[in-house]
Amino acid sequence: MSPRGLFIVLEGPEGSGKSTLATPLADRMRAAGAEPVLVREPGGTRAGEIARQAVLDPEHPVSPVAELFLYLAARAELVATVIRPALGAGRVVLSDRFSLSTEAYQMVGRGLPAETVLPANRAAAGGLRPDLTLILDVAPEVGRARQVAAGKPLDRLDAESLEFHRRVREFYRQVRDDGVRHLDATRPPDRLLQEAWEAVVALDEQRFAAARS
Ligand code: TMP
């Protein structure tokens, strides 16, 4: 029997180092014999990459509700064509962002009503919930400085006000749920990786046993 799939999500504000953490975390999974499927949101499918381009282009702003549905269209396609099949085959899926990002950015950041965002968000995820969500915490000023230092061109969401990004961060900090772990993203990268890895191993000791020692 193939092992059950595991769905692990990295979340957090801009410049919190999700993408930077994803690479060594995936390396550790590989060392443990579990080849992860890596995805990022929005994106990972043709429709998702088109939505990504449309929603993040600083030259062509879209209205808040259109923004919401572009993110959700990207997610619905990714879940249906990549994440669900991979989990069904017993794979580990590591996603850079998922539904919590929509609550943080569109509901709390933009101020769209919860009664609009939450049901649509659930529909896009097709009822899928992560087994583990690692939320990386960093102050918006520090995150922005990191992005600038890394030479990342600012997309339309990055370029939002400091107030917007403070709301996003505060939302993330308040999240308490099963399978959610908060990590301090200002820790040295090795410490952060170790904490993330321990949370992953705790999910399924048997699957990751090879890399424990
Ligand atoms: P990133 O690849 O730098 O994380 O860029 C994705 C941007 O899109 C980031 O600013 C967060 C934003 N975003 C939302 O506003 N809502 C969402 O549902 C998702 C997945 C991302």
PDB file of C-alpha atoms and ligand atoms in Angstrom:
ATOM      1  CA  MET A   1       0.000   0.000   0.000  1.00  0.00           C
ATOM      2  CA  SER A   2       1.394   3.457  -0.860  1.00  0.00           C
ATOM      3  CA  PRO A   3       1.653   5.886   2.090  1.00  0.00           C
ATOM      4  CA  ARG A   4      -1.003   8.562   2.424  1.00  0.00           C
ATOM      5  CA  GLY A   5      -0.203  11.909   0.874  1.00  0.00           C
ATOM      6  CA  LEU A   6       1.002  14.768   3.056  1.00  0.00           C
ATOM      7  CA  PHE A   7       0.168  18.377   2.339  1.00  0.00           C
ATOM      8  CA  ILE A   8       2.556  20.918   3.854  1.00  0.00           C
ATOM      9  CA  VAL A   9       2.181  24.673   3.354  1.00  0.00           C
ATOM     10  CA  LEU A  10       4.539  27.579   3.972  1.00  0.00           C
ATOM     11  CA  GLU A  11       2.835  30.881   4.756  1.00  0.00           C
ATOM     12  CA  GLY A  12       3.853  34.340   5.887  1.00  0.00           C
ATOM     13  CA  PRO A  13       4.262  37.981   4.911  1.00  0.00           C
ATOM     14  CA  GLU A  14       6.527  39.318   2.173  1.00  0.00           C
ATOM     15  CA  GLY A  15      10.216  38.682   2.737  1.00  0.00           C
ATOM     16  CA  SER A  16       9.619  36.075   5.440  1.00  0.00           C
ATOM     17  CA  GLY A  17      11.818  33.591   3.562  1.00  0.00           C
ATOM     18  CA  LYS A  18       9.230  30.950   2.566  1.00  0.00           C
ATOM     19  CA  SER A  19      10.796  30.306  -0.808  1.00  0.00           C
ATOM     20  CA  THR A  20      14.287  30.292   0.694  1.00  0.00           C
ATOM     21  CA  LEU A  21      13.190  27.732   3.295  1.00  0.00           C
ATOM     22  CA  ALA A  22      11.364  25.549   0.755  1.00  0.00           C
ATOM     23  CA  THR A  23      14.592  24.507  -1.012  1.00  0.00           C
ATOM     24  CA  PRO A  24      16.549  23.045   1.952  1.00  0.00           C
ATOM     25  CA  LEU A  25      13.332  21.634   3.442  1.00  0.00           C
ATOM     26  CA  ALA A  26      12.693  19.759   0.207  1.00  0.00           C
ATOM     27  CA  ASP A  27      16.357  18.600   0.237  1.00  0.00           C
ATOM     28  CA  ARG A  28      15.846  17.093   3.680  1.00  0.00           C
ATOM     29  CA  MET A  29      12.732  15.314   2.497  1.00  0.00           C
ATOM     30  CA  ARG A  30      14.674  13.879  -0.425  1.00  0.00           C
ATOM     31  CA  ALA A  31      17.453  12.753   1.903  1.00  0.00           C
ATOM     32  CA  ALA A  32      14.754  10.916   3.852  1.00  0.00           C
ATOM     33  CA  GLY A  33      13.609   9.218   0.674  1.00  0.00           C
ATOM     34  CA  ALA A  34      10.455  11.271   0.092  1.00  0.00           C
ATOM     35  CA  GLU A  35      10.545  13.102  -3.256  1.00  0.00           C
ATOM     36  CA  PRO A  36       8.294  16.124  -2.643  1.00  0.00           C
ATOM     37  CA  VAL A  37       6.126  17.868  -5.213  1.00  0.00           C
ATOM     38  CA  LEU A  38       6.912  21.583  -4.952  1.00  0.00           C
ATOM     39  CA  VAL A  39       4.311  24.155  -5.895  1.00  0.00           C
ATOM     40  CA  ARG A  40       3.876  27.881  -5.442  1.00  0.00           C
ATOM     41  CA  GLU A  41       0.797  30.044  -5.445  1.00  0.00           C
ATOM     42  CA  PRO A  42      -0.416  31.581  -7.551  1.00  0.00           C
ATOM     43  CA  GLY A  43       0.984  29.448 -10.374  1.00  0.00           C
ATOM     44  CA  GLY A  44       2.065  25.915 -11.152  1.00  0.00           C
ATOM     45  CA  THR A  45      -0.395  25.388 -14.011  1.00  0.00           C
ATOM     46  CA  ARG A  46      -0.884  27.209 -17.303  1.00  0.00           C
ATOM     47  CA  ALA A  47      -4.066  28.902 -16.097  1.00  0.00           C
ATOM     48  CA  GLY A  48      -2.433  29.646 -12.752  1.00  0.00           C
ATOM     49  CA  GLU A  49       0.606  31.301 -14.333  1.00  0.00           C
ATOM     50  CA  ILE A  50      -1.676  33.463 -16.497  1.00  0.00           C
ATOM     51  CA  ALA A  51      -3.649  34.438 -13.382  1.00  0.00           C
ATOM     52  CA  ARG A  52      -0.363  35.176 -11.587  1.00  0.00           C
ATOM     53  CA  GLN A  53       0.726  37.517 -14.338  1.00  0.00           C
ATOM     54  CA  ALA A  54      -2.650  39.259 -14.387  1.00  0.00           C
ATOM     55  CA  VAL A  55      -2.897  39.690 -10.633  1.00  0.00           C
ATOM     56  CA  LEU A  56       0.666  40.758  -9.830  1.00  0.00           C
ATOM     57  CA  ASP A  57       1.362  43.145 -12.727  1.00  0.00           C
ATOM     58  CA  PRO A  58       2.014  46.578 -11.185  1.00  0.00           C
ATOM     59  CA  GLU A  59       1.262  48.274 -14.525  1.00  0.00           C
ATOM     60  CA  HIS A  60      -2.292  46.929 -14.749  1.00  0.00           C
ATOM     61  CA  PRO A  61      -4.149  47.042 -11.431  1.00  0.00           C
ATOM     62  CA  VAL A  62      -7.252  44.873 -11.033  1.00  0.00           C
ATOM     63  CA  SER A  63     -10.200  45.527  -8.720  1.00  0.00           C
ATOM     64  CA  PRO A  64     -10.269  43.786  -5.299  1.00  0.00           C
ATOM     65  CA  VAL A  65     -12.950  41.210  -6.185  1.00  0.00           C
ATOM     66  CA  ALA A  66     -11.265  40.404  -9.502  1.00  0.00           C
ATOM     67  CA  GLU A  67      -8.018  40.004  -7.559  1.00  0.00           C
ATOM     68  CA  LEU A  68      -9.723  37.557  -5.185  1.00  0.00           C
ATOM     69  CA  PHE A  69     -11.037  35.410  -8.018  1.00  0.00           C
ATOM     70  CA  LEU A  70      -7.761  35.409  -9.923  1.00  0.00           C
ATOM     71  CA  TYR A  71      -6.026  33.929  -6.868  1.00  0.00           C
ATOM     72  CA  LEU A  72      -8.862  31.463  -6.385  1.00  0.00           C
ATOM     73  CA  ALA A  73      -8.912  30.418 -10.046  1.00  0.00           C
ATOM     74  CA  ALA A  74      -5.194  29.707  -9.835  1.00  0.00           C
ATOM     75  CA  ARG A  75      -5.731  27.655  -6.663  1.00  0.00           C
ATOM     76  CA  ALA A  76      -8.704  25.685  -7.957  1.00  0.00           C
ATOM     77  CA  GLU A  77      -6.714  24.608 -11.015  1.00  0.00           C
ATOM     78  CA  LEU A  78      -3.625  23.735  -8.987  1.00  0.00           C
ATOM     79  CA  VAL A  79      -5.626  21.667  -6.495  1.00  0.00           C
ATOM     80  CA  ALA A  80      -7.530  19.793  -9.191  1.00  0.00           C
ATOM     81  CA  THR A  81      -4.677  19.064 -11.569  1.00  0.00           C
ATOM     82  CA  VAL A  82      -1.535  18.901  -9.413  1.00  0.00           C
ATOM     83  CA  ILE A  83      -2.081  18.745  -5.638  1.00  0.00           C
ATOM     84  CA  ARG A  84      -4.964  16.260  -5.416  1.00  0.00           C
ATOM     85  CA  PRO A  85      -3.428  13.786  -7.880  1.00  0.00           C
ATOM     86  CA  ALA A  86      -0.064  13.975  -6.081  1.00  0.00           C
ATOM     87  CA  LEU A  87      -1.642  13.409  -2.663  1.00  0.00           C
ATOM     88  CA  GLY A  88      -3.712  10.599  -4.131  1.00  0.00           C
ATOM     89  CA  ALA A  89      -0.475   8.937  -5.238  1.00  0.00           C
ATOM     90  CA  GLY A  90       0.854   9.171  -1.668  1.00  0.00           C
ATOM     91  CA  ARG A  91       3.294  12.022  -2.377  1.00  0.00           C
ATOM     92  CA  VAL A  92       4.387  14.837  -0.098  1.00  0.00           C
ATOM     93  CA  VAL A  93       3.287  18.203  -1.512  1.00  0.00           C
ATOM     94  CA  LEU A  94       5.102  21.316  -0.312  1.00  0.00           C
ATOM     95  CA  SER A  95       3.275  24.507  -1.263  1.00  0.00           C
ATOM     96  CA  ASP A  96       4.551  28.062  -1.060  1.00  0.00           C
ATOM     97  CA  ARG A  97       1.225  29.680   0.095  1.00  0.00           C
ATOM     98  CA  PHE A  98      -2.342  28.366   0.115  1.00  0.00           C
ATOM     99  CA  SER A  99      -5.798  29.429   1.388  1.00  0.00           C
ATOM    100  CA  LEU A 100      -4.495  31.315   4.413  1.00  0.00           C
ATOM    101  CA  SER A 101      -2.837  33.809   2.049  1.00  0.00           C
ATOM    102  CA  THR A 102      -6.259  34.730   0.665  1.00  0.00           C
ATOM    103  CA  GLU A 103      -7.603  35.342   4.165  1.00  0.00           C
ATOM    104  CA  ALA A 104      -4.533  37.408   5.024  1.00  0.00           C
ATOM    105  CA  TYR A 105      -4.289  39.513   1.873  1.00  0.00           C
ATOM    106  CA  GLN A 106      -7.776  39.757   0.342  1.00  0.00           C
ATOM    107  CA  MET A 107      -9.916  39.561   3.486  1.00  0.00           C
ATOM    108  CA  VAL A 108      -7.766  41.318   6.073  1.00  0.00           C
ATOM    109  CA  GLY A 109      -5.373  43.311   3.870  1.00  0.00           C
ATOM    110  CA  ARG A 110      -7.934  44.478   1.295  1.00  0.00           C
ATOM    111  CA  GLY A 111     -10.891  44.370   3.658  1.00  0.00           C
ATOM    112  CA  LEU A 112     -13.154  42.178   1.524  1.00  0.00           C
ATOM    113  CA  PRO A 113     -16.011  40.762   3.634  1.00  0.00           C
ATOM    114  CA  ALA A 114     -15.505  37.378   5.283  1.00  0.00           C
ATOM    115  CA  GLU A 115     -18.846  36.177   3.902  1.00  0.00           C
ATOM    116  CA  THR A 116     -17.502  36.717   0.386  1.00  0.00           C
ATOM    117  CA  VAL A 117     -13.977  35.409   0.910  1.00  0.00           C
ATOM    118  CA  LEU A 118     -14.386  32.362   3.165  1.00  0.00           C
ATOM    119  CA  PRO A 119     -16.925  30.290   1.163  1.00  0.00           C
ATOM    120  CA  ALA A 120     -15.194  31.105  -2.135  1.00  0.00           C
ATOM    121  CA  ASN A 121     -11.860  30.192  -0.582  1.00  0.00           C
ATOM    122  CA  ARG A 122     -13.224  26.822   0.577  1.00  0.00           C
ATOM    123  CA  ALA A 123     -14.659  26.163  -2.877  1.00  0.00           C
ATOM    124  CA  ALA A 124     -11.329  26.886  -4.560  1.00  0.00           C
ATOM    125  CA  ALA A 125      -9.505  24.494  -2.215  1.00  0.00           C
ATOM    126  CA  GLY A 126     -12.123  21.840  -2.931  1.00  0.00           C
ATOM    127  CA  GLY A 127     -12.282  21.049   0.774  1.00  0.00           C
ATOM    128  CA  LEU A 128      -8.554  20.346   0.938  1.00  0.00           C
ATOM    129  CA  ARG A 129      -6.822  21.360   4.176  1.00  0.00           C
ATOM    130  CA  PRO A 130      -3.086  21.236   4.843  1.00  0.00           C
ATOM    131  CA  ASP A 131      -1.742  18.613   7.252  1.00  0.00           C
ATOM    132  CA  LEU A 132       0.807  21.179   8.400  1.00  0.00           C
ATOM    133  CA  THR A 133       1.055  24.939   7.901  1.00  0.00           C
ATOM    134  CA  LEU A 134       4.290  26.655   8.884  1.00  0.00           C
ATOM    135  CA  ILE A 135       3.723  30.395   9.333  1.00  0.00           C
ATOM    136  CA  LEU A 136       6.910  32.425   9.140  1.00  0.00           C
ATOM    137  CA  ASP A 137       6.766  35.680  11.046  1.00  0.00           C
ATOM    138  CA  VAL A 138       8.680  38.816  10.132  1.00  0.00           C
ATOM    139  CA  ALA A 139       7.987  42.540  10.544  1.00  0.00           C
ATOM    140  CA  PRO A 140       6.998  44.231   7.258  1.00  0.00           C
ATOM    141  CA  GLU A 141       9.926  46.645   7.446  1.00  0.00           C
ATOM    142  CA  VAL A 142      12.386  43.756   7.771  1.00  0.00           C
ATOM    143  CA  GLY A 143      10.653  41.764   5.022  1.00  0.00           C
ATOM    144  CA  ARG A 144      10.756  44.734   2.671  1.00  0.00           C
ATOM    145  CA  ALA A 145      14.454  45.347   3.404  1.00  0.00           C
ATOM    146  CA  ARG A 146      15.182  41.694   2.614  1.00  0.00           C
ATOM    147  CA  GLN A 147      13.330  41.932  -0.701  1.00  0.00           C
ATOM    148  CA  VAL A 148      15.242  45.071  -1.632  1.00  0.00           C
ATOM    149  CA  ALA A 149      18.574  43.496  -0.624  1.00  0.00           C
ATOM    150  CA  ALA A 150      17.740  40.438  -2.766  1.00  0.00           C
ATOM    151  CA  GLY A 151      16.942  42.696  -5.719  1.00  0.00           C
ATOM    152  CA  LYS A 152      13.380  41.320  -6.015  1.00  0.00           C
ATOM    153  CA  PRO A 153      11.322  43.523  -8.333  1.00  0.00           C
ATOM    154  CA  LEU A 154       8.279  44.648  -6.332  1.00  0.00           C
ATOM    155  CA  ASP A 155       5.012  43.178  -7.647  1.00  0.00           C
ATOM    156  CA  ARG A 156       1.606  44.830  -7.204  1.00  0.00           C
ATOM    157  CA  LEU A 157       1.004  43.274  -3.775  1.00  0.00           C
ATOM    158  CA  ASP A 158       4.555  43.900  -2.537  1.00  0.00           C
ATOM    159  CA  ALA A 159       4.055  47.564  -3.381  1.00  0.00           C
ATOM    160  CA  GLU A 160       1.021  47.918  -1.071  1.00  0.00           C
ATOM    161  CA  SER A 161       1.308  50.289   1.913  1.00  0.00           C
ATOM    162  CA  LEU A 162       3.106  49.414   5.121  1.00  0.00           C
ATOM    163  CA  GLU A 163      -0.312  49.543   6.829  1.00  0.00           C
ATOM    164  CA  PHE A 164      -1.628  46.837   4.484  1.00  0.00           C
ATOM    165  CA  HIS A 165       1.357  44.619   5.224  1.00  0.00           C
ATOM    166  CA  ARG A 166       1.010  45.243   8.982  1.00  0.00           C
ATOM    167  CA  ARG A 167      -2.585  43.976   8.832  1.00  0.00           C
ATOM    168  CA  VAL A 168      -1.440  40.914   6.903  1.00  0.00           C
ATOM    169  CA  ARG A 169       1.277  40.160   9.438  1.00  0.00           C
ATOM    170  CA  GLU A 170      -1.033  40.662  12.427  1.00  0.00           C
ATOM    171  CA  PHE A 171      -3.580  38.298  10.909  1.00  0.00           C
ATOM    172  CA  TYR A 172      -0.963  35.586  10.454  1.00  0.00           C
ATOM    173  CA  ARG A 173       0.255  36.038  14.024  1.00  0.00           C
ATOM    174  CA  GLN A 174      -3.255  35.468  15.363  1.00  0.00           C
ATOM    175  CA  VAL A 175      -3.898  32.193  13.538  1.00  0.00           C
ATOM    176  CA  ARG A 176      -4.432  29.291  15.955  1.00  0.00           C
ATOM    177  CA  ASP A 177      -5.517  26.046  14.394  1.00  0.00           C
ATOM    178  CA  ASP A 178      -4.756  22.351  14.293  1.00  0.00           C
ATOM    179  CA  GLY A 179      -1.672  21.756  12.245  1.00  0.00           C
ATOM    180  CA  VAL A 180      -0.470  25.362  12.375  1.00  0.00           C
ATOM    181  CA  ARG A 181       3.029  26.165  13.654  1.00  0.00           C
ATOM    182  CA  HIS A 182       4.475  29.650  14.009  1.00  0.00           C
ATOM    183  CA  LEU A 183       8.167  30.170  13.323  1.00  0.00           C
ATOM    184  CA  ASP A 184      10.294  33.247  13.961  1.00  0.00           C
ATOM    185  CA  ALA A 185      11.696  34.051  10.519  1.00  0.00           C
ATOM    186  CA  THR A 186      14.422  36.290  11.944  1.00  0.00           C
ATOM    187  CA  ARG A 187      16.217  33.253  13.395  1.00  0.00           C
ATOM    188  CA  PRO A 188      19.401  32.125  11.634  1.00  0.00           C
ATOM    189  CA  PRO A 189      18.453  30.071   8.522  1.00  0.00           C
ATOM    190  CA  ASP A 190      19.859  26.817   9.992  1.00  0.00           C
ATOM    191  CA  ARG A 191      17.757  27.147  13.159  1.00  0.00           C
ATOM    192  CA  LEU A 192      14.677  27.961  11.136  1.00  0.00           C
ATOM    193  CA  LEU A 193      15.261  24.962   8.888  1.00  0.00           C
ATOM    194  CA  GLN A 194      15.756  22.691  11.894  1.00  0.00           C
ATOM    195  CA  GLU A 195      12.498  23.853  13.512  1.00  0.00           C
ATOM    196  CA  ALA A 196      10.601  23.432  10.247  1.00  0.00           C
ATOM    197  CA  TRP A 197      12.113  19.996   9.730  1.00  0.00           C
ATOM    198  CA  GLU A 198      11.197  18.838  13.238  1.00  0.00           C
ATOM    199  CA  ALA A 199       7.585  19.869  12.619  1.00  0.00           C
ATOM    200  CA  VAL A 200       7.589  17.929   9.348  1.00  0.00           C
ATOM    201  CA  VAL A 201       9.088  14.792  10.903  1.00  0.00           C
ATOM    202  CA  ALA A 202       6.567  14.922  13.749  1.00  0.00           C
ATOM    203  CA  LEU A 203       3.818  14.632  11.136  1.00  0.00           C
ATOM    204  CA  ASP A 204       4.981  11.235   9.943  1.00  0.00           C
ATOM    205  CA  GLU A 205       7.938   9.797  11.852  1.00  0.00           C
ATOM    206  CA  GLN A 206       7.953   6.627   9.823  1.00  0.00           C
ATOM    207  CA  ARG A 207       8.150   8.270   6.409  1.00  0.00           C
ATOM    208  CA  PHE A 208      11.002  10.559   7.433  1.00  0.00           C
ATOM    209  CA  ALA A 209      12.807   8.059   9.662  1.00  0.00           C
ATOM    210  CA  ALA A 210      15.809   7.706   7.347  1.00  0.00           C
ATOM    211  CA  ALA A 211      16.925  11.282   7.955  1.00  0.00           C
ATOM    212  CA  ARG A 212      16.408  11.335  11.722  1.00  0.00           C
ATOM    213  CA  SER A 213      19.878  10.306  12.800  1.00  0.00           C
TER     214      SER A 213
HETATM  215  P1  TMP B   1       5.090  35.559  -3.755  1.00  0.00           P
HETATM  216  O1  TMP B   1       5.372  34.588  -4.836  1.00  0.00           O
HETATM  217  O2  TMP B   1       6.125  36.596  -3.579  1.00  0.00           O
HETATM  218  O3  TMP B   1       4.650  34.941  -2.482  1.00  0.00           O
HETATM  219  O4  TMP B   1       3.899  36.438  -4.381  1.00  0.00           O
HETATM  220  C1  TMP B   1       2.623  36.140  -4.278  1.00  0.00           C
HETATM  221  C2  TMP B   1       1.925  37.427  -3.877  1.00  0.00           C
HETATM  222  O5  TMP B   1       0.528  37.207  -3.976  1.00  0.00           O
HETATM  223  C3  TMP B   1       2.206  37.848  -2.452  1.00  0.00           C
HETATM  224  O6  TMP B   1       2.261  39.253  -2.394  1.00  0.00           O
HETATM  225  C4  TMP B   1       0.981  37.409  -1.691  1.00  0.00           C
HETATM  226  C5  TMP B   1      -0.099  37.489  -2.734  1.00  0.00           C
HETATM  227  N1  TMP B   1      -1.209  36.543  -2.555  1.00  0.00           N
HETATM  228  C6  TMP B   1      -2.467  37.038  -2.244  1.00  0.00           C
HETATM  229  O7  TMP B   1      -2.643  38.252  -2.112  1.00  0.00           O
HETATM  230  N2  TMP B   1      -3.492  36.155  -2.101  1.00  0.00           N
HETATM  231  C7  TMP B   1      -3.344  34.807  -2.282  1.00  0.00           C
HETATM  232  O8  TMP B   1      -4.316  34.048  -2.152  1.00  0.00           O
HETATM  233  C8  TMP B   1      -2.027  34.316  -2.623  1.00  0.00           C
HETATM  234  C9  TMP B   1      -1.815  32.848  -2.840  1.00  0.00           C
HETATM  235  C10 TMP B   1      -0.993  35.217  -2.744  1.00  0.00           C
END
